[in-house]
Short mmCIF file of C-alpha atoms in Angstrom, two decimals:
data_model
loop_
_atom_site.label_atom_id
_atom_site.label_comp_id
_atom_site.label_asym_id
_atom_site.label_seq_id
_atom_site.Cartn_x
_atom_site.Cartn_y
_atom_site.Cartn_z
CA UNK A 1 251.87 27.18 163.11
CA UNK A 2 249.45 25.10 165.13
CA UNK A 3 248.77 25.77 168.86
CA UNK A 4 250.05 22.31 169.76
CA UNK A 5 253.37 22.95 168.03
CA UNK A 6 253.79 26.32 169.80
CA UNK A 7 253.01 24.71 173.19
CA UNK A 8 255.62 21.96 172.72
CA UNK A 9 258.25 24.52 171.67
CA UNK A 10 257.46 26.60 174.75
CA UNK A 11 257.79 23.56 177.03
CA UNK A 12 261.07 22.69 175.34
CA UNK A 13 262.43 26.21 175.91
CA UNK A 14 261.45 26.14 179.59
CA UNK A 15 263.02 22.74 180.03
CA UNK A 16 266.14 23.89 178.21
CA UNK A 17 266.35 27.03 180.38
CA UNK A 18 265.92 25.08 183.64
CA UNK A 19 268.50 22.55 182.55
CA UNK A 20 270.92 25.34 181.69
CA UNK A 21 270.38 26.87 185.17
CA UNK A 22 271.06 23.59 186.96
CA UNK A 23 274.13 22.87 184.86
CA UNK A 24 275.48 26.35 185.59
CA UNK A 25 274.96 25.88 189.33
CA UNK A 26 276.58 22.46 189.40
CA UNK A 27 279.51 23.67 187.33
CA UNK A 28 280.16 26.56 189.65
CA UNK A 29 279.80 24.39 192.75
CA UNK A 30 282.16 21.76 191.39
CA UNK A 31 284.78 24.36 190.50
CA UNK A 32 284.58 25.93 193.93
CA UNK A 33 284.78 22.57 195.69
CA UNK A 34 287.84 21.65 193.65
CA UNK A 35 289.62 24.82 194.72
CA UNK A 36 288.39 24.35 198.24
CA UNK A 37 286.68 27.64 198.11
CA UNK A 38 283.01 27.92 197.91
CA UNK A 39 282.13 31.37 196.86
CA UNK A 40 278.36 31.88 197.00
CA UNK A 41 278.68 35.23 195.28
CA UNK A 42 279.49 33.45 192.00
CA UNK A 43 276.18 31.71 192.20
CA UNK A 44 274.21 34.82 191.65
CA UNK A 45 270.58 34.10 191.21
CA UNK A 46 270.01 37.47 189.56
CA UNK A 47 272.64 36.80 186.90
CA UNK A 48 271.21 33.39 186.22
CA UNK A 49 267.73 34.87 185.95
CA UNK A 50 269.03 37.38 183.44
CA UNK A 51 270.55 34.53 181.40
CA UNK A 52 267.25 32.67 181.49
CA UNK A 53 265.40 35.77 180.26
CA UNK A 54 267.88 36.15 177.39
CA UNK A 55 267.41 32.51 176.43
CA UNK A 56 263.64 32.90 176.48
CA UNK A 57 263.88 35.97 174.19
CA UNK A 58 266.10 34.07 171.76
CA UNK A 59 263.72 31.11 171.88
CA UNK A 60 260.68 33.32 171.20
CA UNK A 61 262.52 35.02 168.31
CA UNK A 62 263.31 31.58 166.82
CA UNK A 63 259.71 30.49 167.25
CA UNK A 64 258.48 33.70 165.56
CA UNK A 65 260.92 33.27 162.67
CA UNK A 66 259.93 29.63 162.22
CA UNK A 67 256.25 30.54 162.32
CA UNK A 68 256.76 33.26 159.71
CA UNK A 69 258.51 30.80 157.38
CA UNK A 70 255.71 28.30 157.92
CA UNK A 71 253.12 30.98 157.05
CA UNK A 72 254.98 31.91 153.83
CA UNK A 73 255.20 28.26 152.81
CA UNK A 74 251.52 27.75 153.54
CA UNK A 75 250.66 30.85 151.48
CA UNK A 76 252.74 29.62 148.53
CA UNK A 77 251.09 26.20 148.70
CA UNK A 78 247.65 27.84 148.69
CA UNK A 79 248.55 30.00 145.68
CA UNK A 80 249.98 27.01 143.80
CA UNK A 81 246.86 24.99 144.53
CA UNK A 82 244.70 27.89 143.30
CA UNK A 83 246.53 28.16 139.98
CA UNK A 84 246.49 24.39 139.65
CA UNK A 85 242.71 24.44 140.07
CA UNK A 86 242.40 27.23 137.50
CA UNK A 87 244.56 25.30 135.04
CA UNK A 88 242.54 22.10 135.52
CA UNK A 89 239.31 24.04 135.05
CA UNK A 90 240.67 25.64 131.87
CA UNK A 91 241.66 22.22 130.50
CA UNK A 92 238.26 20.75 131.30
CA UNK A 93 236.47 23.61 129.50
CA UNK A 94 238.66 24.04 126.42
CA UNK A 95 240.49 20.74 125.91
CA UNK A 96 239.13 17.21 125.36
CA UNK A 97 238.79 14.81 128.25
CA UNK A 98 241.99 12.84 128.81
CA UNK A 99 244.20 15.53 127.26
CA UNK A 100 246.98 15.11 126.16
CA UNK A 101 246.63 11.34 125.77
CA UNK A 102 243.25 11.49 124.02
CA UNK A 103 244.46 13.62 121.08
CA UNK A 104 247.41 13.68 118.70
CA UNK A 105 250.58 15.54 119.68
CA UNK A 106 249.99 18.35 117.16
CA UNK A 107 246.61 19.30 118.65
CA UNK A 108 247.75 22.07 121.02
CA UNK A 109 249.70 23.94 118.32
CA UNK A 110 246.64 23.80 116.09
CA UNK A 111 244.49 25.27 118.88
CA UNK A 112 246.92 28.11 119.58
CA UNK A 113 247.08 29.27 115.97
CA UNK A 114 243.36 28.76 115.47
CA UNK A 115 242.66 30.96 118.50
CA UNK A 116 244.93 33.71 117.15
CA UNK A 117 243.14 33.54 113.80
CA UNK A 118 239.69 33.86 115.39
CA UNK A 119 240.77 36.76 117.63
CA UNK A 120 242.16 38.69 114.66
CA UNK A 121 239.13 37.83 112.54
CA UNK A 122 236.63 38.99 115.17
CA UNK A 123 238.60 42.20 115.75
CA UNK A 124 238.58 42.87 112.01
CA UNK A 125 234.87 42.03 111.82
CA UNK A 126 234.00 44.76 114.32
CA UNK A 127 235.88 47.34 112.24
CA UNK A 128 234.21 46.25 109.00
CA UNK A 129 230.79 46.26 110.68
CA UNK A 130 231.38 49.82 111.84
CA UNK A 131 232.19 50.84 108.28
CA UNK A 132 229.12 49.05 106.95
CA UNK A 133 226.83 50.81 109.41
CA UNK A 134 228.28 54.14 108.33
CA UNK A 135 227.75 53.29 104.65
CA UNK A 136 224.14 52.24 105.37
CA UNK A 137 223.47 55.65 106.84
CA UNK A 138 223.00 54.35 110.36
CA UNK A 139 224.90 56.85 112.52
CA UNK A 140 224.26 58.52 115.82
CA UNK A 141 222.63 61.49 114.03
CA UNK A 142 220.32 59.57 111.70
CA UNK A 143 216.54 59.84 111.88
CA UNK A 144 214.13 56.94 112.16
CA UNK A 145 213.26 56.78 108.42
CA UNK A 146 216.92 56.48 107.46
CA UNK A 147 217.39 53.77 110.07
CA UNK A 148 214.42 51.81 108.69
CA UNK A 149 215.88 52.09 105.19
CA UNK A 150 219.21 50.84 106.45
CA UNK A 151 217.52 47.92 108.21
CA UNK A 152 215.69 46.95 104.98
CA UNK A 153 218.94 47.07 103.01
CA UNK A 154 220.50 44.93 105.72
CA UNK A 155 217.83 42.25 105.32
CA UNK A 156 218.24 42.21 101.53
CA UNK A 157 222.00 41.80 101.67
CA UNK A 158 221.68 38.99 104.26
CA UNK A 159 219.23 37.10 102.05
CA UNK A 160 221.41 37.38 98.96
CA UNK A 161 224.45 36.37 100.97
CA UNK A 162 222.82 33.21 102.28
CA UNK A 163 221.71 32.25 98.77
CA UNK A 164 225.28 32.63 97.53
CA UNK A 165 226.57 30.46 100.35
CA UNK A 166 224.14 27.67 99.50
CA UNK A 167 225.18 27.72 95.83
CA UNK A 168 228.84 27.55 96.84
CA UNK A 169 228.26 24.54 99.11
CA UNK A 170 226.42 22.65 96.36
CA UNK A 171 229.24 23.41 93.92
CA UNK A 172 232.12 22.21 96.09
CA UNK A 173 230.26 19.14 97.38
CA UNK A 174 232.62 16.35 98.60
CA UNK A 175 235.77 18.39 97.93
CA UNK A 176 235.57 19.61 101.53
CA UNK A 177 236.46 16.08 102.66
CA UNK A 178 239.10 15.59 99.96
CA UNK A 179 240.98 18.84 100.58
CA UNK A 180 239.90 20.41 103.90
CA UNK A 181 243.12 22.43 104.24
CA UNK A 182 242.75 23.93 100.76
CA UNK A 183 239.08 24.86 101.18
CA UNK A 184 239.53 26.16 104.74
CA UNK A 185 242.12 28.60 103.46
CA UNK A 186 239.94 29.56 100.48
CA UNK A 187 237.11 30.30 102.88
CA UNK A 188 239.37 32.64 104.82
CA UNK A 189 240.34 34.46 101.61
CA UNK A 190 236.62 35.03 100.98
CA UNK A 191 236.12 36.33 104.53
CA UNK A 192 238.98 38.83 104.28
CA UNK A 193 237.82 39.99 100.84
CA UNK A 194 234.33 40.49 102.27
CA UNK A 195 235.66 42.50 105.19
CA UNK A 196 237.67 44.64 102.75
CA UNK A 197 234.52 45.39 100.74
CA UNK A 198 232.78 46.47 103.94
CA UNK A 199 235.73 48.64 104.95
CA UNK A 200 235.58 50.34 101.53
CA UNK A 201 231.78 50.74 101.51
CA UNK A 202 231.72 54.25 103.06
CA UNK A 203 233.91 55.46 100.21
CA UNK A 204 231.53 54.10 97.55
CA UNK A 205 228.43 55.92 98.67
CA UNK A 206 224.95 54.80 99.68
CA UNK A 207 223.81 53.93 96.14
CA UNK A 208 226.26 51.01 95.99
CA UNK A 209 225.53 49.80 99.49
CA UNK A 210 223.17 46.90 98.71
CA UNK A 211 225.34 45.53 95.89
CA UNK A 212 228.58 45.87 97.81
CA UNK A 213 227.16 44.57 101.08
CA UNK A 214 225.46 41.62 99.36
CA UNK A 215 228.70 40.55 97.67
CA UNK A 216 230.50 40.88 101.00
CA UNK A 217 227.85 38.79 102.71
CA UNK A 218 228.14 36.08 100.04
CA UNK A 219 231.84 35.89 100.86
CA UNK A 220 231.10 35.63 104.58
CA UNK A 221 228.64 32.79 104.01
CA UNK A 222 231.17 31.00 101.79
CA UNK A 223 233.71 31.29 104.60
CA UNK A 224 231.16 30.01 107.13
CA UNK A 225 230.33 27.00 104.95
CA UNK A 226 234.01 26.24 104.34
CA UNK A 227 234.89 26.44 108.04
CA UNK A 228 231.94 24.29 109.08
CA UNK A 229 232.35 21.67 106.34
CA UNK A 230 236.09 21.19 106.88
CA UNK A 231 235.92 21.17 110.68
CA UNK A 232 234.84 17.54 110.94
CA UNK A 233 237.76 16.20 108.87
CA UNK A 234 240.26 18.26 110.85
CA UNK A 235 238.82 17.34 114.24
CA UNK A 236 238.82 13.68 113.22
CA UNK A 237 242.55 13.85 112.59
CA UNK A 238 243.11 14.84 116.24
CA UNK A 239 240.79 12.31 117.87
CA UNK A 240 242.76 9.28 119.10
CA UNK A 241 240.27 7.68 121.46
CA UNK A 242 237.05 7.72 119.43
CA UNK A 243 236.35 11.09 121.07
CA UNK A 244 235.35 13.10 118.00
CA UNK A 245 232.31 14.60 119.73
CA UNK A 246 234.44 15.80 122.67
CA UNK A 247 237.10 17.28 120.36
CA UNK A 248 234.37 19.04 118.35
CA UNK A 249 232.70 20.43 121.47
CA UNK A 250 235.97 21.80 122.81
CA UNK A 251 236.77 23.31 119.39
CA UNK A 252 233.46 25.18 119.60
CA UNK A 253 234.34 26.46 123.09
CA UNK A 254 237.74 27.63 121.86
CA UNK A 255 236.16 29.39 118.88
CA UNK A 256 233.57 31.21 121.00
CA UNK A 257 236.13 32.30 123.60
CA UNK A 258 238.57 33.54 120.95
CA UNK A 259 235.83 35.37 119.07
CA UNK A 260 234.68 37.01 122.30
CA UNK A 261 238.20 38.27 123.01
CA UNK A 262 238.57 39.57 119.46
CA UNK A 263 235.18 41.27 119.58
CA UNK A 264 236.05 42.92 122.88
CA UNK A 265 239.32 44.25 121.45
CA UNK A 266 237.49 45.49 118.35
CA UNK A 267 234.83 47.29 120.39
CA UNK A 268 237.50 48.88 122.56
CA UNK A 269 239.36 50.13 119.50
CA UNK A 270 236.29 51.26 117.53
CA UNK A 271 234.91 53.12 120.55
CA UNK A 272 237.71 55.60 119.99
CA UNK A 273 236.03 56.61 116.72
CA UNK A 274 232.31 57.40 116.56
CA UNK A 275 230.26 56.56 113.46
CA UNK A 276 230.03 60.24 112.58
CA UNK A 277 233.83 60.59 112.51
CA UNK A 278 234.63 57.43 110.54
CA UNK A 279 238.26 57.54 109.36
CA UNK A 280 239.32 55.20 106.57
CA UNK A 281 242.95 56.32 106.91
CA UNK A 282 242.97 55.17 110.53
CA UNK A 283 241.05 51.90 110.19
CA UNK A 284 242.55 50.54 106.95
CA UNK A 285 246.15 50.03 108.21
CA UNK A 286 244.81 48.25 111.30
CA UNK A 287 242.62 46.08 109.08
CA UNK A 288 245.62 45.12 106.90
CA UNK A 289 247.67 44.11 109.95
CA UNK A 290 244.81 42.05 111.35
CA UNK A 291 244.23 40.35 107.99
CA UNK A 292 247.88 39.31 107.84
CA UNK A 293 247.71 37.86 111.37
CA UNK A 294 244.46 36.12 110.47
CA UNK A 295 245.84 34.42 107.35
CA UNK A 296 249.21 33.51 108.84
CA UNK A 297 247.63 32.04 111.97
CA UNK A 298 245.23 29.94 109.91
CA UNK A 299 248.07 28.74 107.68
CA UNK A 300 250.04 27.61 110.73
CA UNK A 301 246.95 25.98 112.23
CA UNK A 302 246.02 23.88 109.19
CA UNK A 303 249.69 22.96 108.72
CA UNK A 304 249.37 21.02 111.99
CA UNK A 305 246.60 18.82 110.57
CA UNK A 306 247.63 15.29 109.53
CA UNK A 307 245.04 13.65 107.30
CA UNK A 308 245.04 9.87 106.95
CA UNK A 309 242.60 9.61 104.05
CA UNK A 310 244.06 9.74 100.53
CA UNK A 311 243.15 12.39 98.02
CA UNK A 312 244.79 12.89 94.62
CA UNK A 313 247.72 14.96 95.88
CA UNK A 314 248.47 12.82 98.93
CA UNK A 315 248.27 9.63 96.87
CA UNK A 316 250.65 11.09 94.26
CA UNK A 317 253.21 12.17 96.90
CA UNK A 318 253.01 8.85 98.71
CA UNK A 319 253.20 6.72 95.57
CA UNK A 320 255.98 8.79 93.96
CA UNK A 321 258.27 8.35 96.98
CA UNK A 322 257.40 4.66 97.06
CA UNK A 323 258.33 4.23 93.38
CA UNK A 324 261.52 6.29 93.67
CA UNK A 325 262.79 4.01 96.42
CA UNK A 326 261.63 0.79 94.72
CA UNK A 327 259.21 0.18 97.57
CA UNK A 328 261.69 0.86 100.37
CA UNK A 329 260.15 4.20 101.49
CA UNK A 330 256.60 4.47 102.74
CA UNK A 331 255.79 7.93 104.07
CA UNK A 332 253.61 8.42 107.15
CA UNK A 333 250.67 10.87 107.28
CA UNK A 334 252.90 13.26 109.25
CA UNK A 335 255.59 13.23 106.56
CA UNK A 336 253.11 13.69 103.73
CA UNK A 337 251.42 16.60 105.55
CA UNK A 338 254.75 18.45 105.44
CA UNK A 339 255.03 17.93 101.68
CA UNK A 340 251.49 18.60 100.48
CA UNK A 341 250.59 22.04 99.15
CA UNK A 342 247.35 23.81 99.93
CA UNK A 343 248.04 27.50 99.25
CA UNK A 344 248.66 27.33 95.50
CA UNK A 345 248.21 23.93 93.87
CA UNK A 346 247.48 24.81 90.24
CA UNK A 347 251.03 24.19 89.05
CA UNK A 348 251.72 21.00 90.98
CA UNK A 349 252.59 17.86 89.00
CA UNK A 350 249.66 15.84 90.32
CA UNK A 351 247.28 18.26 88.58
CA UNK A 352 248.29 16.62 85.29
CA UNK A 353 246.13 13.67 86.33
CA UNK A 354 242.60 14.44 85.18
CA UNK A 355 239.89 12.16 86.56
CA UNK A 356 236.53 11.60 84.87
CA UNK A 357 236.90 14.21 82.12
CA UNK A 358 234.17 14.93 79.62
CA UNK A 359 233.75 11.92 77.32
CA UNK A 360 233.71 14.26 74.34
CA UNK A 361 237.24 15.39 75.19
CA UNK A 362 238.49 11.83 75.56
CA UNK A 363 236.56 10.24 72.67
CA UNK A 364 239.35 10.69 70.04
CA UNK A 365 241.76 8.73 72.29
CA UNK A 366 239.48 5.80 73.14
CA UNK A 367 239.41 2.67 70.99
CA UNK A 368 237.06 -0.30 71.00
CA UNK A 369 239.64 -2.33 72.91
CA UNK A 370 239.80 0.44 75.49
CA UNK A 371 236.05 0.22 76.03
CA UNK A 372 236.33 -3.54 76.52
CA UNK A 373 239.11 -2.98 79.05
CA UNK A 374 237.04 -0.29 80.79
CA UNK A 375 234.08 -2.66 81.07
CA UNK A 376 236.27 -5.43 82.50
CA UNK A 377 238.65 -3.51 84.77
CA UNK A 378 236.19 -0.71 85.69
CA UNK A 379 238.76 1.99 84.92
CA UNK A 380 240.70 3.27 81.94
CA UNK A 381 243.98 5.21 81.93
CA UNK A 382 244.96 7.14 78.80
CA UNK A 383 248.05 9.29 78.25
CA UNK A 384 248.04 12.33 75.98
CA UNK A 385 251.09 14.61 75.99
CA UNK A 386 251.87 15.50 79.59
CA UNK A 387 248.31 14.76 80.73
CA UNK A 388 246.96 11.50 82.19
CA UNK A 389 243.22 10.88 81.85
CA UNK A 390 241.34 8.40 84.04
CA UNK A 391 237.82 7.15 83.45
CA UNK A 392 235.90 5.14 86.05
CA UNK A 393 232.72 3.18 85.69
CA UNK A 394 229.95 3.40 88.25
CA UNK A 395 230.99 -0.04 89.59
CA UNK A 396 234.56 1.04 90.44
CA UNK A 397 235.62 0.61 94.08
CA UNK A 398 238.43 2.13 96.13
CA UNK A 399 240.70 -0.70 94.96
CA UNK A 400 240.08 0.21 91.31
CA UNK A 401 240.72 3.88 92.07
CA UNK A 402 244.08 3.01 93.65
CA UNK A 403 245.06 0.82 90.71
CA UNK A 404 244.30 3.61 88.25
CA UNK A 405 246.16 6.20 90.35
CA UNK A 406 249.15 3.89 90.81
CA UNK A 407 249.43 3.40 87.04
CA UNK A 408 248.99 7.14 86.41
CA UNK A 409 251.74 7.98 88.91
CA UNK A 410 254.03 5.48 87.17
CA UNK A 411 253.38 7.19 83.82
CA UNK A 412 253.99 10.70 85.17
CA UNK A 413 257.23 9.61 86.83
CA UNK A 414 258.37 7.56 83.79
CA UNK A 415 258.43 4.36 85.81
CA UNK A 416 258.07 1.17 83.77
CA UNK A 417 256.42 -1.87 85.28
CA UNK A 418 257.84 -5.36 84.82
CA UNK A 419 257.27 -7.07 81.51
CA UNK A 420 254.71 -9.79 81.16
CA UNK A 421 251.01 -9.71 81.93
CA UNK A 422 250.63 -5.97 82.53
CA UNK A 423 247.33 -6.16 84.42
CA UNK A 424 248.50 -8.92 86.79
CA UNK A 425 251.82 -7.16 87.33
CA UNK A 426 250.03 -3.91 88.14
CA UNK A 427 247.57 -5.58 90.50
CA UNK A 428 250.42 -7.29 92.36
CA UNK A 429 252.31 -4.00 92.79
CA UNK A 430 249.18 -2.21 93.98
CA UNK A 431 248.34 -4.91 96.52
CA UNK A 432 251.86 -4.68 97.96
CA UNK A 433 251.62 -0.89 98.03
CA UNK A 434 248.25 -0.91 99.79
CA UNK A 435 249.50 -3.29 102.50
CA UNK A 436 252.58 -1.13 103.05
CA UNK A 437 250.70 2.16 103.45
CA UNK A 438 248.00 0.60 105.63
CA UNK A 439 250.69 -0.63 108.03
CA UNK A 440 252.04 2.92 108.13
CA UNK A 441 248.82 4.50 109.36
CA UNK A 442 246.89 5.29 106.18
CA UNK A 443 243.17 4.63 105.74
CA UNK A 444 242.68 2.43 102.66
CA UNK A 445 239.01 1.50 102.97
CA UNK A 446 237.85 4.69 101.26
CA UNK A 447 239.35 7.61 99.38
CA UNK A 448 238.67 11.13 98.14
CA UNK A 449 240.73 10.96 94.96
CA UNK A 450 237.83 11.81 92.65
CA UNK A 451 236.33 15.27 92.50
CA UNK A 452 233.61 14.36 90.01
CA UNK A 453 232.11 11.03 91.00
CA UNK A 454 228.90 12.01 89.22
CA UNK A 455 230.86 11.89 85.93
CA UNK A 456 231.51 8.14 86.10
CA UNK A 457 230.42 6.10 83.10
CA UNK A 458 227.50 3.72 83.12
CA UNK A 459 228.44 0.69 81.00
CA UNK A 460 225.46 -1.22 79.69
CA UNK A 461 226.18 -4.86 79.01
CA UNK A 462 224.71 -6.33 75.86
CA UNK A 463 222.46 -9.30 76.37
CA UNK A 464 222.95 -12.31 74.07
CA UNK A 465 219.69 -13.20 72.29
#
């Protein structure tokens, strides 16, 4: 309570006390005058002084109580302001500028599960590293020569691992953009398998160390490539205000912070067991629990991602629902994200559509008229059993890809197009479909339907002499 406030209260109490004294005197005098008896003994200055002292005590007690309440309120306000500052600082460090308006509404859930996955992964990584050091012969009792041998083996396994990662990246190529959820999860499988190999390495003996550690490191590099290559597509799905760079920067901060927490937990746990007393029976159950948390958290995280660009599966889901409803139902990216599969996709119906197969495999099905159609339309769709084959020429655009996929989806779902000029009918349906999905939030200017664009056919036109 301020000094000014206390002074005014004190003045008020004095004024109130003086007023009470005067009123008491007047009341007593009036009563005595009315009765015709003025008894000065009733006007006892000592008694009135005692009353004044009592009033002052009560007033001081009220002032003290009020001041205490004011202090508590001020303390609560200070604490609330402190936590508000901490929260704002946390948001500025780990979340994009303008959050939550600058990102999609599923962003925070993605971050939570991603953080849990990184914490579990870093924790598990510390345990597997401890096992690998033990297998390499680097313990607290080792001599310098053994440590140098372990360091050399370490360099060899790192080099082989990086080479394997490069080969993996060149093999997958643009599939990271087409199916980021699928490949992000596959990368995590590789990471957990690698950690398991490292956990098992002490049981295999030193002679298998380089082979086992190199294979494990290949898996780690595959996981690193998969996480890095798919990050851009996922971050793009969250950016609403052309703030991809900000979203990416904050994702890096979240990853580092989560990894630091996981590493700290792993070091705390592993410090309970020295390298000379490595216990597989103790570490393996903990590793299994962490691996489950790691995979489940990542699954929940990528489930939050809503991709707007069409790949083969998303196109098939979107087009199938559109055909089933005779054009009345156009799914949004959010609705399709709930329907698409990315854990096991081998047995899904859309896998019956095979794009740009080997020409040798398709040659028995292709006629001369088909080649003419391919040259004119820039794509060819052929049905054989329960499989649909699509060939594209090098001149095919996104529009041609969508036409071919639309026709293939019709064939797989046994949907017949209207009679008449088949090509014109198909083109009209596809144009209507494209307009409908574009209005519902889908990107139609490019696609990732093809996995083998390098297998497109080059059609050479014959020159008339």
